[in-house]
PDB file of C-alpha atoms in Angstrom:
ATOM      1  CA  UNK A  37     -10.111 -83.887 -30.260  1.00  0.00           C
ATOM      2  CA  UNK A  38      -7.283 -81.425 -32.098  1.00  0.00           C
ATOM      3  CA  UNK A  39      -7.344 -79.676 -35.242  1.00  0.00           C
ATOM      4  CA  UNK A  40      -4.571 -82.074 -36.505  1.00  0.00           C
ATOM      5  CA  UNK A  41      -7.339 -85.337 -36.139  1.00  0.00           C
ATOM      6  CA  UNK A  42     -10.340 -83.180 -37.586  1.00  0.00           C
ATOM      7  CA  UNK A  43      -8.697 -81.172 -40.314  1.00  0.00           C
ATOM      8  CA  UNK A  44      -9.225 -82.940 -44.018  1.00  0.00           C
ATOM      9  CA  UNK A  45      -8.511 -81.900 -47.503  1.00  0.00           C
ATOM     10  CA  UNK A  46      -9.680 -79.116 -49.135  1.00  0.00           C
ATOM     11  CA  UNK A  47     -10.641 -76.754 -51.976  1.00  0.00           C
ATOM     12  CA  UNK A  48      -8.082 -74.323 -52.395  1.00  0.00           C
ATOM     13  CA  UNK A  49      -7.497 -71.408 -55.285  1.00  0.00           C
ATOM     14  CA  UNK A  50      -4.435 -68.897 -55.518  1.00  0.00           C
ATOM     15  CA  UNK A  51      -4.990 -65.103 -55.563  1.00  0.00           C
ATOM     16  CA  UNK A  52      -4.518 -65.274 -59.197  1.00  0.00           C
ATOM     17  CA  UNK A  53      -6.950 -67.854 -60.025  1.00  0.00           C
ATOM     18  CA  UNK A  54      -9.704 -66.833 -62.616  1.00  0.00           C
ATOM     19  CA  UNK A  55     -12.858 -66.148 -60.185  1.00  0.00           C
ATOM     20  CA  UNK A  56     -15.393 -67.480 -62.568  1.00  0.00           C
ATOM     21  CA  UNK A  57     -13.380 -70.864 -61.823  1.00  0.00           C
ATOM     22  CA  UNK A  58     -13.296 -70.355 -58.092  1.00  0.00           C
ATOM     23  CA  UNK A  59     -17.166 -69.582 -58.461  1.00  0.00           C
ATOM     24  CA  UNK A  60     -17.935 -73.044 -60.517  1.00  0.00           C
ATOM     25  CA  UNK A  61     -15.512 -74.267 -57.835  1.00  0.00           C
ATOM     26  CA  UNK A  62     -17.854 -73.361 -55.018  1.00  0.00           C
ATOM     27  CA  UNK A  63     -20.615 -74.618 -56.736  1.00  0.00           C
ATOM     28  CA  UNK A  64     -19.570 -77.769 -57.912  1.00  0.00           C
ATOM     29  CA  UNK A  65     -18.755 -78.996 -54.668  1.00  0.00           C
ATOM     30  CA  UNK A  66     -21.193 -76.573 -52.702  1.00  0.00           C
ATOM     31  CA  UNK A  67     -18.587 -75.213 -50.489  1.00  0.00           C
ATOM     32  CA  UNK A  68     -19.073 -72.265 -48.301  1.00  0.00           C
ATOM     33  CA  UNK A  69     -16.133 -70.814 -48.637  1.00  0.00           C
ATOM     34  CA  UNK A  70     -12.622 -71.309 -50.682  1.00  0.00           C
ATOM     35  CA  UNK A  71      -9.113 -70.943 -49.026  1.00  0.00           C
ATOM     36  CA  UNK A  72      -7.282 -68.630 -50.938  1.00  0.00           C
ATOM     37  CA  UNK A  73      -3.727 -69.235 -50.738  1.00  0.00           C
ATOM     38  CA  UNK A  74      -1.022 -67.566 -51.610  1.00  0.00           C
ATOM     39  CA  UNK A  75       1.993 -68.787 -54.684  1.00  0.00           C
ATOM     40  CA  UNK A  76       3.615 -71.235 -52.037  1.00  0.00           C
ATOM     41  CA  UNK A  77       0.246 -72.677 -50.838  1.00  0.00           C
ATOM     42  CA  UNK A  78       0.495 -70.912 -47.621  1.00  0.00           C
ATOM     43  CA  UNK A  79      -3.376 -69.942 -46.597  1.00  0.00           C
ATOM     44  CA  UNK A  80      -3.732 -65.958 -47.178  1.00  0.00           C
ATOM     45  CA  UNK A  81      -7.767 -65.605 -47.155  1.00  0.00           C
ATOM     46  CA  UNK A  82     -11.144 -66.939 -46.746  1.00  0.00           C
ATOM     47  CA  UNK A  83     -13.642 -66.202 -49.514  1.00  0.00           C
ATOM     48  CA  UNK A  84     -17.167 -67.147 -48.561  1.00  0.00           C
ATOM     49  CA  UNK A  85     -19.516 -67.947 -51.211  1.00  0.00           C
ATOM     50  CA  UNK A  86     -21.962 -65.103 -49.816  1.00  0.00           C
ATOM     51  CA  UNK A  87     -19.155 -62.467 -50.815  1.00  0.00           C
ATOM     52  CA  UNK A  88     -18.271 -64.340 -54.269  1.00  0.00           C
ATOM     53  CA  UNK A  89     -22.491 -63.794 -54.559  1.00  0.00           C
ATOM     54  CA  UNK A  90     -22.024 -60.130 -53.490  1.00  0.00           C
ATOM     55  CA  UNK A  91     -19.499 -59.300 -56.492  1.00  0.00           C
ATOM     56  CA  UNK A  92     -21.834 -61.026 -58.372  1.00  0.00           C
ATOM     57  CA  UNK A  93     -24.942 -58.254 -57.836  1.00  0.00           C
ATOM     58  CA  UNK A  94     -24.279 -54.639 -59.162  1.00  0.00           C
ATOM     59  CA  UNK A  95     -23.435 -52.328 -55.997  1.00  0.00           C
ATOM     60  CA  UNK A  96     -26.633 -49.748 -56.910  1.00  0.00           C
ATOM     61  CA  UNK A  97     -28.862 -53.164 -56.064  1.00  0.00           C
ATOM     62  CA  UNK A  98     -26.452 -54.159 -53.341  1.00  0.00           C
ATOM     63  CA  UNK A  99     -27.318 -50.490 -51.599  1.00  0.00           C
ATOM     64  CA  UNK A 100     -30.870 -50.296 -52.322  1.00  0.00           C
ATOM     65  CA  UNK A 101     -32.698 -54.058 -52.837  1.00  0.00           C
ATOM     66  CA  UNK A 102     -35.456 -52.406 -54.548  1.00  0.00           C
ATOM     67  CA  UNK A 103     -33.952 -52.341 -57.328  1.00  0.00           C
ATOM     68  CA  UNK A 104     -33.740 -55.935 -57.828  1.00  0.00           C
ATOM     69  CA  UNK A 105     -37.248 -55.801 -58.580  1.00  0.00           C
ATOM     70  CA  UNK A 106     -36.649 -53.919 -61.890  1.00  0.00           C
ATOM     71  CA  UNK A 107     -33.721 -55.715 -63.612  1.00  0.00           C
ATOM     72  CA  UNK A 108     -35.631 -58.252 -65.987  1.00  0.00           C
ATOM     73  CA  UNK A 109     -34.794 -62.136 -65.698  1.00  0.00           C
ATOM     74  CA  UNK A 110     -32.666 -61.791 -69.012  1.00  0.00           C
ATOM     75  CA  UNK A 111     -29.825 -59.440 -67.225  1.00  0.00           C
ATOM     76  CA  UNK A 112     -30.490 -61.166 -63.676  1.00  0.00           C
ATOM     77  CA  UNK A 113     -28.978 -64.398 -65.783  1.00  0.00           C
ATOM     78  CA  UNK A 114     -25.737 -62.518 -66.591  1.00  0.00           C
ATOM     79  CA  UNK A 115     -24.890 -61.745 -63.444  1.00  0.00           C
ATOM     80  CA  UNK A 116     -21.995 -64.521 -63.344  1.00  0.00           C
ATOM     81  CA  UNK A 117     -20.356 -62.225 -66.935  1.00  0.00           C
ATOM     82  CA  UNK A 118     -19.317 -59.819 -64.065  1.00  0.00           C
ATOM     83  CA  UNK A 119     -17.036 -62.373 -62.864  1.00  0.00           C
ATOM     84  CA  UNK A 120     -14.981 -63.046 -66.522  1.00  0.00           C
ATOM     85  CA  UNK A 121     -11.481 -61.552 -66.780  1.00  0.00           C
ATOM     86  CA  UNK A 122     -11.541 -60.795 -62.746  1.00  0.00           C
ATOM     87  CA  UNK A 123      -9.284 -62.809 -60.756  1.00  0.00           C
ATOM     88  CA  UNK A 124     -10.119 -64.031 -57.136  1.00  0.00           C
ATOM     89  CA  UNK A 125      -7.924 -61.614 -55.145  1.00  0.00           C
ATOM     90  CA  UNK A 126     -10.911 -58.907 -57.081  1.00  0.00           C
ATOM     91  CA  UNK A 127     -13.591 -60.597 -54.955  1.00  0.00           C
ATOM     92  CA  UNK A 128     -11.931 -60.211 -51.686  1.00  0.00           C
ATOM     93  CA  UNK A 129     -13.424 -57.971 -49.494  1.00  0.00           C
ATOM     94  CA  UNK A 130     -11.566 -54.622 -48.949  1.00  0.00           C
ATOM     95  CA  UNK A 131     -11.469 -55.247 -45.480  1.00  0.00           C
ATOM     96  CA  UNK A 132     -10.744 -59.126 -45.639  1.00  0.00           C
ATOM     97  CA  UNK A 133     -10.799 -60.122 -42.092  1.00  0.00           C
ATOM     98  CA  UNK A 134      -7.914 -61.889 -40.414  1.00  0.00           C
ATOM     99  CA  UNK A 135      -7.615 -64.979 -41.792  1.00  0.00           C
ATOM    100  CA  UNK A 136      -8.672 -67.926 -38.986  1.00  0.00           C
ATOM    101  CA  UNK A 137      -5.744 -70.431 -38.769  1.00  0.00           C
ATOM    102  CA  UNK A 138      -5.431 -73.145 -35.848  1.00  0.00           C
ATOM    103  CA  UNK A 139      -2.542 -74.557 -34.871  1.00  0.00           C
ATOM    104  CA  UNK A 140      -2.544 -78.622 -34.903  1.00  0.00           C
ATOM    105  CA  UNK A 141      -2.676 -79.035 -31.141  1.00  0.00           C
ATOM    106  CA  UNK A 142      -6.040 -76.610 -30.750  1.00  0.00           C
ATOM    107  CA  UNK A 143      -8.778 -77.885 -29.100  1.00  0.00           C
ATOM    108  CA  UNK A 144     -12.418 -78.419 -30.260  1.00  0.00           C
ATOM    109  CA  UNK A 145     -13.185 -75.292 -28.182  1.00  0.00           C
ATOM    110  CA  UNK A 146     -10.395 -73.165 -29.316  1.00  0.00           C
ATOM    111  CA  UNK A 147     -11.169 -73.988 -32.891  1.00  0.00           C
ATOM    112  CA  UNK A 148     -15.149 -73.080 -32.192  1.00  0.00           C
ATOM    113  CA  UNK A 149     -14.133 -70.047 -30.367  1.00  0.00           C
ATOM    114  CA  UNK A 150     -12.559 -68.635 -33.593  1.00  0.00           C
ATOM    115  CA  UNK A 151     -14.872 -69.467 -35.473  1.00  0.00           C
ATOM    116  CA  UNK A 152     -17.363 -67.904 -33.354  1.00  0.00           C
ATOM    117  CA  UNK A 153     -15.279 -64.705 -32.839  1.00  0.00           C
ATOM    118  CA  UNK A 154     -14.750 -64.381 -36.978  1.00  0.00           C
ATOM    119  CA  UNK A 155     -17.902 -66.056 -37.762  1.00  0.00           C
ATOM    120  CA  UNK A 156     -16.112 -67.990 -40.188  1.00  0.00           C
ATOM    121  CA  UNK A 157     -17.575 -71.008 -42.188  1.00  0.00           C
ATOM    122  CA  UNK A 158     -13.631 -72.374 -42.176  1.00  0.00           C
ATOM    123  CA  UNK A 159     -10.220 -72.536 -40.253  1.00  0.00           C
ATOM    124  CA  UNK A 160      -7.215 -73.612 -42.007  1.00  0.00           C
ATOM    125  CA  UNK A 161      -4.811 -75.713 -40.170  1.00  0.00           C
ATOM    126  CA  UNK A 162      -1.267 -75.077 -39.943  1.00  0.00           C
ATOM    127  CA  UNK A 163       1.603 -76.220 -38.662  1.00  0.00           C
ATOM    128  CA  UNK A 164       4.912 -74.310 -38.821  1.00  0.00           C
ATOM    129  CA  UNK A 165       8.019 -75.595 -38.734  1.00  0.00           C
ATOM    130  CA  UNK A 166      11.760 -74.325 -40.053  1.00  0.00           C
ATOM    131  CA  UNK A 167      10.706 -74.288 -43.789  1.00  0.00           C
ATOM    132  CA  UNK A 168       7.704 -72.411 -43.130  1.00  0.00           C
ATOM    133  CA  UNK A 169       4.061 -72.850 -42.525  1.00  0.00           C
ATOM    134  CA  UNK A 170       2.481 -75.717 -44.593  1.00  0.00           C
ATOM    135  CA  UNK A 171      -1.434 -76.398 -44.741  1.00  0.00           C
ATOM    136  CA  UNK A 172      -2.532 -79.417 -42.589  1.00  0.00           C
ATOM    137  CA  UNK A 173      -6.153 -78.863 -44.103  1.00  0.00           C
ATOM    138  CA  UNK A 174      -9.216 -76.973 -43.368  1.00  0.00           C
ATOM    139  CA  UNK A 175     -11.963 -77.529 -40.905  1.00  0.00           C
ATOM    140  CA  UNK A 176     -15.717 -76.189 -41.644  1.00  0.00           C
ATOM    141  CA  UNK A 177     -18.086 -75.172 -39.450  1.00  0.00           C
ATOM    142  CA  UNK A 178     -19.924 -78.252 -40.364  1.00  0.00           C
ATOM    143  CA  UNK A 179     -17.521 -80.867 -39.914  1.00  0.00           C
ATOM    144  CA  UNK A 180     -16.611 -79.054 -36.438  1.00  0.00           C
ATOM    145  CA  UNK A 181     -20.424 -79.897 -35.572  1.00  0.00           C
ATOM    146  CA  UNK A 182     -20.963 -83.046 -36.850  1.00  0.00           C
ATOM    147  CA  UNK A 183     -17.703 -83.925 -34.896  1.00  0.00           C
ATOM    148  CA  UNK A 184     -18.958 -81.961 -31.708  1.00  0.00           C
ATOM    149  CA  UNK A 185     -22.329 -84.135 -31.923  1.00  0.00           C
ATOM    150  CA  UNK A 186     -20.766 -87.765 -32.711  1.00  0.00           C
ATOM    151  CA  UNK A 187     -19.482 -86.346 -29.127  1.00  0.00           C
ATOM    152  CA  UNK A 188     -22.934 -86.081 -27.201  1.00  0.00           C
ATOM    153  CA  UNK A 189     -25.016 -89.038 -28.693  1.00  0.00           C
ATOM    154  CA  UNK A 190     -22.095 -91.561 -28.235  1.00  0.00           C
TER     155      UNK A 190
END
């Protein structure tokens, strides 16, 4: 099995996309993550749906939970207003980790072992070639298991 025969289409929003989009986005489709791609749809960054959520929460609740306990159900409601006029590239994490890219001959293993090492919920396929590198698809942590265990009960 290669990355090139599980890969498959996928969500994807530039770094200029409005994030409340990217957020109904995620939740439309209940994705764990977006690719974040760059103005020639080359993949630039993986934002998980746990760090869209952290942007989300005001940092004095993100450092002490407690907190959370005092801000009435009214406010807790509003938490997605946070996300209007920001774009996506906002919700990035300061330290956005390497981005996780296969290349379309990659194993099964190689692809788990990356994902593994970054614990990433995603890998983005890509092939390069003399125009540049262009986006075979993506491959989630759950595909890459559902695949892995067609494997053992067949």
């Amino acid at each position: 099995m290669r990355a090139r025969d599980v890969a498959t289409e996928y969500e994807t929003v530039g770094l200029d996309a409005d994030a409340l989009d990217a957020a109904r986005l995620m939740a439309e489709h209940r994705l764990p993550a977006l690719l974040v791609v760059d103005e020639l749809g080359a993949p630039k960054a993986i934002l998980p749906a746990s760090q869209m959520i952290k942007t989300l929460v005001p940092e004095y609740v993100v450092e002490d939970p407690a907190l959370a306990a005092v801000v009435d159900e009214r406010h807790a409601d509003r938490l997605c207003l946070a996300l209007q006029g920001r774009k996506v590239r906002d919700c990035l994490p300061k330290t956005t980790p390497p981005l996780v890219v296969a290349a379309p001959d990659d194993t099964a293993l190689e692809i788990a072992a990356q994902m593994a090492r970054a614990r990433s919920p995603l890998v983005a396929v890509v092939d390069h070639d003399k125009a540049g590198p262009r986006l075979l698809g993506v491959i989630t942590a759950s595909h890459l298991l559902e695949r892995l265990l067609a494997v053992t009960s067949g």
